[in-house]
Amino acid sequence: MQPNLMRAAAVTLVLGAALTACSGGQDGLDYQTDYANHRPLRVTGHPSTGSLETVQKVVWRLADGDADGLAALNTEGDDAGPAARAWVRAYGTAARAEVTADFLDEGSVRQEVVLHFSGPRRTQELTVRIAEGDTWGIVLDDPAPRPDTE
């Protein structure tokens, strides 16, 4: 093999390994793809890394009409399918427009968040928290849309 081709192959191998390490595996790749395919989430307050990622996933699942993906974020262990489908009906279209998340209080293990949907000008409160296995999720109750007060 020619020296230039060997160097190019080595650089490609090193860059590929570095990108794989940075992506965090398939979950990291899925997150990057979701991030690139959706509108940015506007944020106020002080989210933790886990609470921010979880709220972004909630908004993305709503925007995609993915009730199963939303139900998978539930931390309560019960059948979240009906509540997730109700959330998608209530906010699916609105989640494709601009959404602001107000992160209240401190978010090391649990945080209250208020979502403001700009399309229908409605708000929805939710709780994000650490569940079993130290993964973040949400308490998925039936939605209770309220007119936005802003």
Coordinates of N, CA, C and O in Angstrom, one line a residue:
M1 N 0.8 -1.2 0.0 CA 0.0 0.0 0.0 C 0.9 1.2 0.0 O 1.9 1.3 0.7
Q2 N 0.5 2.3 -0.7 CA 1.3 3.5 -0.8 C 1.2 4.2 0.5 O 0.2 4.2 1.3
P3 N 2.3 5.0 0.9 CA 2.3 5.7 2.2 C 1.2 6.7 2.4 O 0.6 6.8 3.4
N4 N 0.8 7.4 1.3 CA -0.3 8.4 1.4 C -1.6 7.6 1.7 O -2.5 8.1 2.5
L5 N -1.8 6.5 1.0 CA -3.1 5.7 1.3 C -3.1 5.2 2.7 O -4.1 5.1 3.3
M6 N -1.9 4.7 3.2 CA -1.8 4.2 4.5 C -2.2 5.3 5.6 O -2.9 5.0 6.5
R7 N -1.6 6.5 5.3 CA -1.9 7.6 6.3 C -3.4 8.0 6.2 O -4.0 8.2 7.3
A8 N -4.0 8.0 5.0 CA -5.4 8.3 4.9 C -6.3 7.3 5.6 O -7.2 7.6 6.3
A9 N -5.9 6.0 5.5 CA -6.6 5.0 6.1 C -6.5 5.1 7.6 O -7.5 4.9 8.4
A10 N -5.3 5.4 8.1 CA -5.1 5.5 9.5 C -5.9 6.7 10.1 O -6.5 6.6 11.2
V11 N -5.9 7.8 9.4 CA -6.7 9.0 9.8 C -8.2 8.7 9.9 O -8.9 9.0 10.8
T12 N -8.6 8.0 8.8 CA -10.0 7.6 8.8 C -10.4 6.7 9.9 O -11.4 6.9 10.6
L13 N -9.6 5.8 10.2 CA -9.8 4.8 11.4 C -9.8 5.6 12.7 O -10.7 5.4 13.5
V14 N -8.9 6.5 12.9 CA -8.8 7.2 14.2 C -10.0 8.2 14.3 O -10.7 8.2 15.3
L15 N -10.4 8.9 13.2 CA -11.6 9.8 13.3 C -12.8 9.0 13.5 O -13.7 9.4 14.3
G16 N -13.0 7.8 12.8 CA -14.2 7.0 13.0 C -14.3 6.5 14.5 O -15.3 6.6 15.1
A17 N -13.2 6.1 15.1 CA -13.2 5.7 16.5 C -13.5 6.8 17.4 O -14.3 6.7 18.4
A18 N -13.0 8.0 17.1 CA -13.2 9.2 18.0 C -14.7 9.6 17.9 O -15.3 9.9 18.9
L19 N -15.3 9.6 16.7 CA -16.7 9.9 16.5 C -17.6 8.9 17.2 O -18.6 9.3 17.8
T20 N -17.2 7.6 17.1 CA -18.0 6.6 17.8 C -18.0 6.8 19.3 O -19.0 6.7 20.0
A21 N -16.8 7.1 19.8 CA -16.7 7.3 21.3 C -17.4 8.5 21.7 O -18.1 8.5 22.8
C22 N -17.5 9.6 20.9 CA -18.2 10.8 21.3 C -19.7 10.7 21.2 O -20.4 11.4 21.8
S23 N -20.1 9.8 20.3 CA -21.5 9.7 20.1 C -22.3 9.0 21.2 O -23.5 9.1 21.3
G24 N -21.6 8.3 22.1 CA -22.2 7.6 23.2 C -22.9 6.4 22.7 O -23.9 6.0 23.3
G25 N -22.5 5.7 21.7 CA -23.2 4.5 21.2 C -24.4 4.9 20.4 O -24.7 6.0 20.0
Q26 N -25.3 3.9 20.3 CA -26.6 4.0 19.5 C -27.5 5.1 20.2 O -28.1 5.9 19.5
D27 N -27.5 5.1 21.5 CA -28.4 6.1 22.2 C -27.9 7.5 21.8 O -28.7 8.4 21.6
G28 N -26.6 7.8 21.8 CA -26.0 9.1 21.5 C -26.3 9.4 20.0 O -26.6 10.6 19.7
L29 N -26.2 8.4 19.2 CA -26.5 8.6 17.7 C -28.0 9.0 17.6 O -28.3 9.9 16.8
D30 N -28.9 8.2 18.2 CA -30.3 8.5 18.2 C -30.6 9.9 18.6 O -31.4 10.7 18.1
Y31 N -30.0 10.4 19.7 CA -30.2 11.7 20.3 C -29.7 12.8 19.3 O -30.4 13.7 19.1
Q32 N -28.5 12.6 18.7 CA -28.0 13.5 17.7 C -29.0 13.6 16.5 O -29.2 14.7 16.0
T33 N -29.5 12.5 16.1 CA -30.4 12.5 14.9 C -31.7 13.2 15.3 O -32.2 14.1 14.5
D34 N -32.2 12.9 16.5 CA -33.4 13.6 16.9 C -33.2 15.1 17.0 O -34.0 15.9 16.6
Y35 N -32.1 15.5 17.6 CA -31.7 16.9 17.8 C -31.7 17.6 16.4 O -32.2 18.7 16.2
A36 N -31.1 17.0 15.4 CA -31.0 17.6 14.1 C -32.3 17.6 13.4 O -32.5 18.5 12.5
N37 N -33.2 16.7 13.7 CA -34.5 16.7 12.9 C -35.6 17.4 13.5 O -36.7 17.4 13.0
H38 N -35.4 18.2 14.6 CA -36.5 18.9 15.3 C -36.1 20.3 15.5 O -34.9 20.7 15.6
R39 N -37.2 21.1 15.7 CA -36.9 22.5 16.1 C -36.2 22.6 17.4 O -36.5 21.8 18.3
P40 N -35.4 23.6 17.6 CA -34.8 23.8 18.9 C -35.8 24.1 20.0 O -36.8 24.8 19.8
L41 N -35.5 23.6 21.2 CA -36.4 23.8 22.4 C -35.8 25.1 23.0 O -34.7 25.1 23.4
R42 N -36.7 26.0 23.3 CA -36.3 27.2 24.0 C -36.4 26.8 25.5 O -37.3 26.2 25.9
V43 N -35.4 27.3 26.3 CA -35.3 26.9 27.7 C -35.1 28.1 28.6 O -34.3 29.0 28.2
T44 N -35.8 28.1 29.7 CA -35.6 29.1 30.8 C -35.4 28.3 32.1 O -35.8 27.1 32.2
G45 N -34.7 28.9 33.0 CA -34.4 28.2 34.3 C -33.1 27.5 34.2 O -32.3 27.8 33.4
H46 N -33.0 26.5 35.1 CA -31.7 25.8 35.2 C -31.9 24.2 35.2 O -32.0 23.6 36.2
P47 N -32.0 23.7 34.0 CA -32.2 22.2 33.9 C -30.9 21.5 34.2 O -29.8 22.1 34.0
S48 N -31.0 20.3 34.6 CA -29.8 19.4 34.7 C -29.7 18.8 33.3 O -30.6 18.9 32.4
T49 N -28.6 18.2 33.0 CA -28.4 17.5 31.7 C -29.5 16.5 31.5 O -30.1 16.4 30.4
G50 N -29.8 15.7 32.6 CA -30.9 14.6 32.4 C -32.3 15.2 32.2 O -33.0 14.7 31.4
S51 N -32.6 16.2 33.0 CA -34.0 16.8 32.8 C -34.1 17.5 31.5 O -35.2 17.3 30.8
L52 N -33.1 18.1 31.0 CA -33.2 18.8 29.7 C -33.3 17.8 28.6 O -34.2 17.9 27.7
E53 N -32.5 16.7 28.6 CA -32.6 15.7 27.6 C -34.0 15.0 27.6 O -34.5 14.8 26.5
T54 N -34.5 14.8 28.8 CA -35.8 14.1 28.9 C -36.9 15.0 28.3 O -37.8 14.5 27.6
V55 N -36.9 16.3 28.6 CA -37.9 17.2 28.1 C -37.8 17.3 26.6 O -38.8 17.4 25.9
Q56 N -36.6 17.4 26.1 CA -36.4 17.4 24.7 C -37.1 16.2 24.0 O -37.8 16.3 23.0
K57 N -36.8 15.0 24.6 CA -37.4 13.8 24.1 C -38.9 13.8 24.1 O -39.6 13.4 23.2
V58 N -39.5 14.4 25.2 CA -40.9 14.5 25.3 C -41.5 15.3 24.1 O -42.4 14.9 23.4
V59 N -40.9 16.5 23.9 CA -41.3 17.4 22.8 C -41.1 16.7 21.5 O -42.0 16.8 20.6
W60 N -40.0 16.0 21.3 CA -39.8 15.3 20.0 C -40.8 14.2 19.7 O -41.2 14.0 18.6
R61 N -41.1 13.4 20.8 CA -42.0 12.3 20.6 C -43.4 12.9 20.3 O -44.1 12.3 19.5
L62 N -43.8 14.0 20.9 CA -45.0 14.7 20.6 C -45.1 15.1 19.2 O -46.0 14.9 18.4
A63 N -44.0 15.8 18.7 CA -43.9 16.3 17.4 C -44.0 15.2 16.3 O -44.6 15.4 15.3
D64 N -43.4 14.0 16.7 CA -43.4 12.9 15.8 C -44.7 12.1 15.8 O -44.9 11.1 15.1
G65 N -45.6 12.4 16.8 CA -46.8 11.6 17.0 C -46.5 10.2 17.5 O -47.2 9.2 17.3
D66 N -45.4 10.1 18.3 CA -44.9 8.8 18.7 C -45.3 8.5 20.2 O -44.6 8.7 21.1
A67 N -46.6 8.0 20.3 CA -47.1 7.7 21.6 C -46.4 6.6 22.3 O -46.2 6.7 23.6
D68 N -45.9 5.6 21.6 CA -45.1 4.5 22.2 C -43.8 5.1 22.8 O -43.4 4.7 23.9
G69 N -43.1 5.9 22.0 CA -41.9 6.5 22.5 C -42.1 7.4 23.7 O -41.3 7.4 24.6
L70 N -43.2 8.1 23.7 CA -43.5 9.0 24.9 C -43.9 8.1 26.1 O -43.4 8.3 27.2
A71 N -44.7 7.0 25.9 CA -45.0 6.1 27.0 C -43.8 5.5 27.6 O -43.7 5.2 28.8
A72 N -42.8 5.2 26.8 CA -41.5 4.6 27.2 C -40.8 5.5 28.2 O -39.9 5.0 29.0
L73 N -41.1 6.8 28.2 CA -40.4 7.7 29.1 C -41.1 7.8 30.5 O -40.6 8.4 31.4
N74 N -42.2 7.1 30.6 CA -42.9 7.1 31.9 C -42.1 6.4 33.0 O -41.6 5.3 32.8
T75 N -42.1 7.0 34.2 CA -41.4 6.4 35.3 C -42.2 5.7 36.3 O -41.7 5.1 37.3
E76 N -43.5 5.7 36.1 CA -44.4 5.2 37.1 C -44.8 3.7 37.0 O -45.4 3.2 37.9
G77 N -44.4 3.0 36.0 CA -44.5 1.6 35.9 C -45.9 1.1 35.5 O -46.1 -0.1 35.3
D78 N -46.9 2.0 35.4 CA -48.2 1.6 35.0 C -48.3 1.7 33.4 O -47.4 2.1 32.8
D79 N -49.5 1.3 32.9 CA -49.7 1.4 31.4 C -49.8 2.9 31.1 O -50.9 3.5 31.3
A80 N -48.8 3.4 30.4 CA -48.8 4.8 30.1 C -49.4 5.1 28.7 O -49.5 6.2 28.2
G81 N -49.7 4.0 28.0 CA -50.2 4.2 26.6 C -51.4 5.1 26.4 O -51.4 6.0 25.6
P82 N -52.5 5.0 27.2 CA -53.6 5.9 27.1 C -53.2 7.4 27.3 O -53.6 8.2 26.6
A83 N -52.4 7.6 28.4 CA -52.0 9.0 28.6 C -51.1 9.5 27.5 O -51.3 10.7 27.1
A84 N -50.2 8.7 27.0 CA -49.3 9.1 26.0 C -50.1 9.5 24.7 O -49.8 10.5 24.0
R85 N -51.1 8.6 24.4 CA -51.9 8.9 23.2 C -52.7 10.2 23.4 O -52.9 11.0 22.5
A86 N -53.2 10.5 24.6 CA -53.9 11.7 24.9 C -53.0 12.9 24.8 O -53.4 14.0 24.3
W87 N -51.7 12.8 25.2 CA -50.7 13.9 25.1 C -50.5 14.2 23.6 O -50.4 15.3 23.2
V88 N -50.3 13.1 22.8 CA -50.1 13.3 21.3 C -51.3 14.0 20.7 O -51.1 14.9 19.9
R89 N -52.5 13.6 21.1 CA -53.7 14.3 20.5 C -53.7 15.8 20.9 O -54.0 16.6 20.1
A90 N -53.4 16.0 22.2 CA -53.5 17.4 22.7 C -52.3 18.3 22.2 O -52.6 19.5 22.0
Y91 N -51.1 17.7 22.0 CA -50.0 18.6 21.8 C -49.1 18.2 20.5 O -48.2 18.9 20.2
G92 N -49.5 17.1 19.8 CA -48.7 16.7 18.7 C -48.4 17.7 17.7 O -47.2 18.0 17.3
T93 N -49.4 18.4 17.2 CA -49.3 19.4 16.2 C -48.5 20.6 16.8 O -47.6 21.2 16.2
A94 N -48.9 21.0 18.0 CA -48.3 22.2 18.6 C -46.8 22.0 18.9 O -46.0 22.9 18.8
A95 N -46.4 20.8 19.1 CA -45.0 20.5 19.4 C -44.1 20.6 18.2 O -42.9 20.7 18.3
R96 N -44.7 20.7 17.0 CA -43.9 21.0 15.8 C -43.6 22.4 15.6 O -42.7 22.8 14.8
A97 N -44.2 23.3 16.3 CA -43.9 24.7 16.3 C -43.0 25.0 17.5 O -42.4 24.1 18.1
E98 N -42.9 26.3 17.8 CA -41.9 26.7 18.9 C -42.5 26.3 20.2 O -43.7 26.5 20.5
V99 N -41.6 25.7 21.0 CA -42.0 25.2 22.4 C -40.9 25.8 23.3 O -39.7 25.7 23.1
T100 N -41.4 26.3 24.4 CA -40.5 26.8 25.5 C -40.7 26.0 26.7 O -41.8 25.7 27.1
A101 N -39.6 25.6 27.4 CA -39.7 24.8 28.6 C -39.1 25.6 29.7 O -38.0 26.1 29.7
D102 N -39.9 25.9 30.7 CA -39.5 26.6 31.9 C -39.2 25.6 33.0 O -40.0 24.8 33.5
F103 N -37.9 25.5 33.3 CA -37.4 24.5 34.3 C -37.4 25.2 35.7 O -36.7 26.2 35.9
L104 N -38.3 24.7 36.6 CA -38.4 25.3 37.9 C -37.6 24.6 38.9 O -37.3 23.4 38.8
D105 N -37.2 25.3 39.9 CA -36.4 24.8 41.0 C -35.1 24.2 40.6 O -34.6 24.4 39.5
E106 N -34.5 23.3 41.4 CA -33.3 22.7 41.2 C -33.6 21.3 40.6 O -34.5 20.7 41.0
G107 N -32.7 20.8 39.7 CA -33.0 19.6 39.0 C -32.1 18.4 39.2 O -31.8 17.8 38.2
S108 N -31.6 18.2 40.3 CA -30.6 17.1 40.5 C -31.2 15.7 40.4 O -30.6 14.8 39.9
V109 N -32.4 15.5 40.9 CA -33.1 14.2 40.9 C -34.6 14.4 40.4 O -35.2 13.4 40.1
R110 N -35.1 15.6 40.5 CA -36.5 15.8 40.1 C -36.7 17.2 39.8 O -36.1 18.1 40.4
Q111 N -37.5 17.5 38.8 CA -37.7 18.9 38.4 C -39.1 19.1 37.8 O -39.6 18.3 37.0
E112 N -39.8 20.2 38.2 CA -41.0 20.5 37.6 C -40.7 21.4 36.4 O -39.9 22.3 36.4
V113 N -41.5 21.2 35.3 CA -41.3 21.9 34.1 C -42.6 22.3 33.5 O -43.6 21.6 33.6
V114 N -42.7 23.5 33.0 CA -43.9 24.0 32.3 C -43.5 24.2 30.9 O -42.6 24.9 30.5
L115 N -44.3 23.5 30.0 CA -44.1 23.6 28.6 C -45.1 24.6 28.1 O -46.3 24.6 28.4
H116 N -44.6 25.5 27.3 CA -45.4 26.6 26.6 C -45.4 26.3 25.1 O -44.3 26.4 24.5
F117 N -46.6 26.0 24.6 CA -46.7 25.7 23.1 C -47.2 27.0 22.5 O -48.2 27.5 22.8
S118 N -46.4 27.4 21.5 CA -46.7 28.7 20.8 C -47.9 28.6 19.9 O -48.6 29.6 19.7
G119 N -48.1 27.5 19.2 CA -49.2 27.4 18.2 C -50.5 27.7 18.9 O -51.1 28.7 18.6
P120 N -51.0 26.8 19.7 CA -52.3 27.0 20.3 C -52.3 27.9 21.6 O -53.3 28.1 22.3
R121 N -51.0 28.3 22.0 CA -50.8 29.2 23.2 C -51.4 28.5 24.4 O -52.2 29.0 25.1
R122 N -50.9 27.3 24.6 CA -51.3 26.5 25.8 C -50.1 26.1 26.6 O -49.0 26.0 26.1
T123 N -50.3 25.7 27.9 CA -49.2 25.3 28.7 C -49.6 23.9 29.3 O -50.8 23.5 29.4
Q124 N -48.5 23.2 29.7 CA -48.7 21.9 30.3 C -47.6 21.7 31.3 O -46.4 21.9 30.9
E125 N -47.9 21.4 32.5 CA -46.9 21.1 33.5 C -46.5 19.6 33.5 O -47.4 18.8 33.2
L126 N -45.3 19.3 33.8 CA -44.9 17.9 33.9 C -43.8 17.8 34.9 O -43.1 18.8 35.2
T127 N -43.6 16.6 35.4 CA -42.5 16.3 36.4 C -41.5 15.4 35.7 O -41.9 14.3 35.1
V128 N -40.3 15.8 35.7 CA -39.2 14.9 35.2 C -38.4 14.4 36.4 O -38.3 15.2 37.4
R129 N -38.0 13.2 36.4 CA -37.3 12.7 37.6 C -36.4 11.5 37.2 O -36.6 10.8 36.2
I130 N -35.5 11.1 38.1 CA -34.7 9.9 38.0 C -35.6 8.7 38.4 O -36.2 8.8 39.5
A131 N -35.6 7.7 37.6 CA -36.3 6.5 37.9 C -35.3 5.4 38.2 O -34.1 5.6 38.4
E132 N -35.8 4.2 38.2 CA -35.0 3.0 38.4 C -33.9 3.0 37.4 O -34.1 3.3 36.2
G133 N -32.7 2.5 37.8 CA -31.6 2.4 36.9 C -30.9 3.7 36.6 O -30.2 3.8 35.6
D134 N -31.2 4.7 37.4 CA -30.7 6.1 37.3 C -30.9 6.7 35.9 O -30.1 7.4 35.4
T135 N -32.0 6.4 35.3 CA -32.4 7.0 34.0 C -33.5 8.0 34.3 O -34.3 7.8 35.1
W136 N -33.5 9.1 33.5 CA -34.5 10.1 33.6 C -35.7 9.7 32.8 O -35.6 9.1 31.8
G137 N -36.8 10.2 33.3 CA -38.1 10.0 32.7 C -39.1 11.0 33.2 O -38.8 12.0 33.8
I138 N -40.4 10.7 32.9 CA -41.4 11.7 33.3 C -42.6 10.9 34.0 O -42.7 9.7 33.8
V139 N -43.3 11.7 34.8 CA -44.5 11.2 35.4 C -45.6 11.5 34.3 O -45.9 12.7 34.2
L140 N -46.1 10.5 33.7 CA -47.0 10.7 32.5 C -48.4 10.6 33.0 O -49.0 9.5 33.0
D141 N -49.0 11.7 33.3 CA -50.4 11.8 33.7 C -51.2 12.2 32.5 O -50.6 12.7 31.5
D142 N -52.5 12.1 32.6 CA -53.4 12.7 31.5 C -53.1 14.1 31.4 O -52.9 14.9 32.4
P143 N -53.0 14.6 30.1 CA -52.7 16.1 30.0 C -53.9 16.9 30.4 O -55.0 16.5 30.4
A144 N -53.5 18.1 30.9 CA -54.5 19.1 31.3 C -54.2 20.4 30.7 O -53.6 21.3 31.4
P145 N -54.4 20.6 29.4 CA -54.0 21.8 28.7 C -54.7 23.0 29.4 O -55.9 23.0 29.7
R146 N -53.9 24.1 29.5 CA -54.4 25.4 30.0 C -54.0 26.5 29.1 O -53.0 26.4 28.4
P147 N -54.8 27.5 29.0 CA -54.4 28.6 28.1 C -53.1 29.2 28.7 O -52.9 29.3 29.9
D148 N -52.2 29.6 27.8 CA -50.9 30.1 28.2 C -51.1 31.5 28.8 O -51.9 32.3 28.3
T149 N -50.4 31.8 29.9 CA -50.6 33.0 30.6 C -49.6 34.1 30.1 O -49.7 35.2 30.6
E150 N -48.7 33.8 29.2 CA -47.8 34.8 28.8 C -48.4 35.7 27.7 O -49.2 35.4 26.9

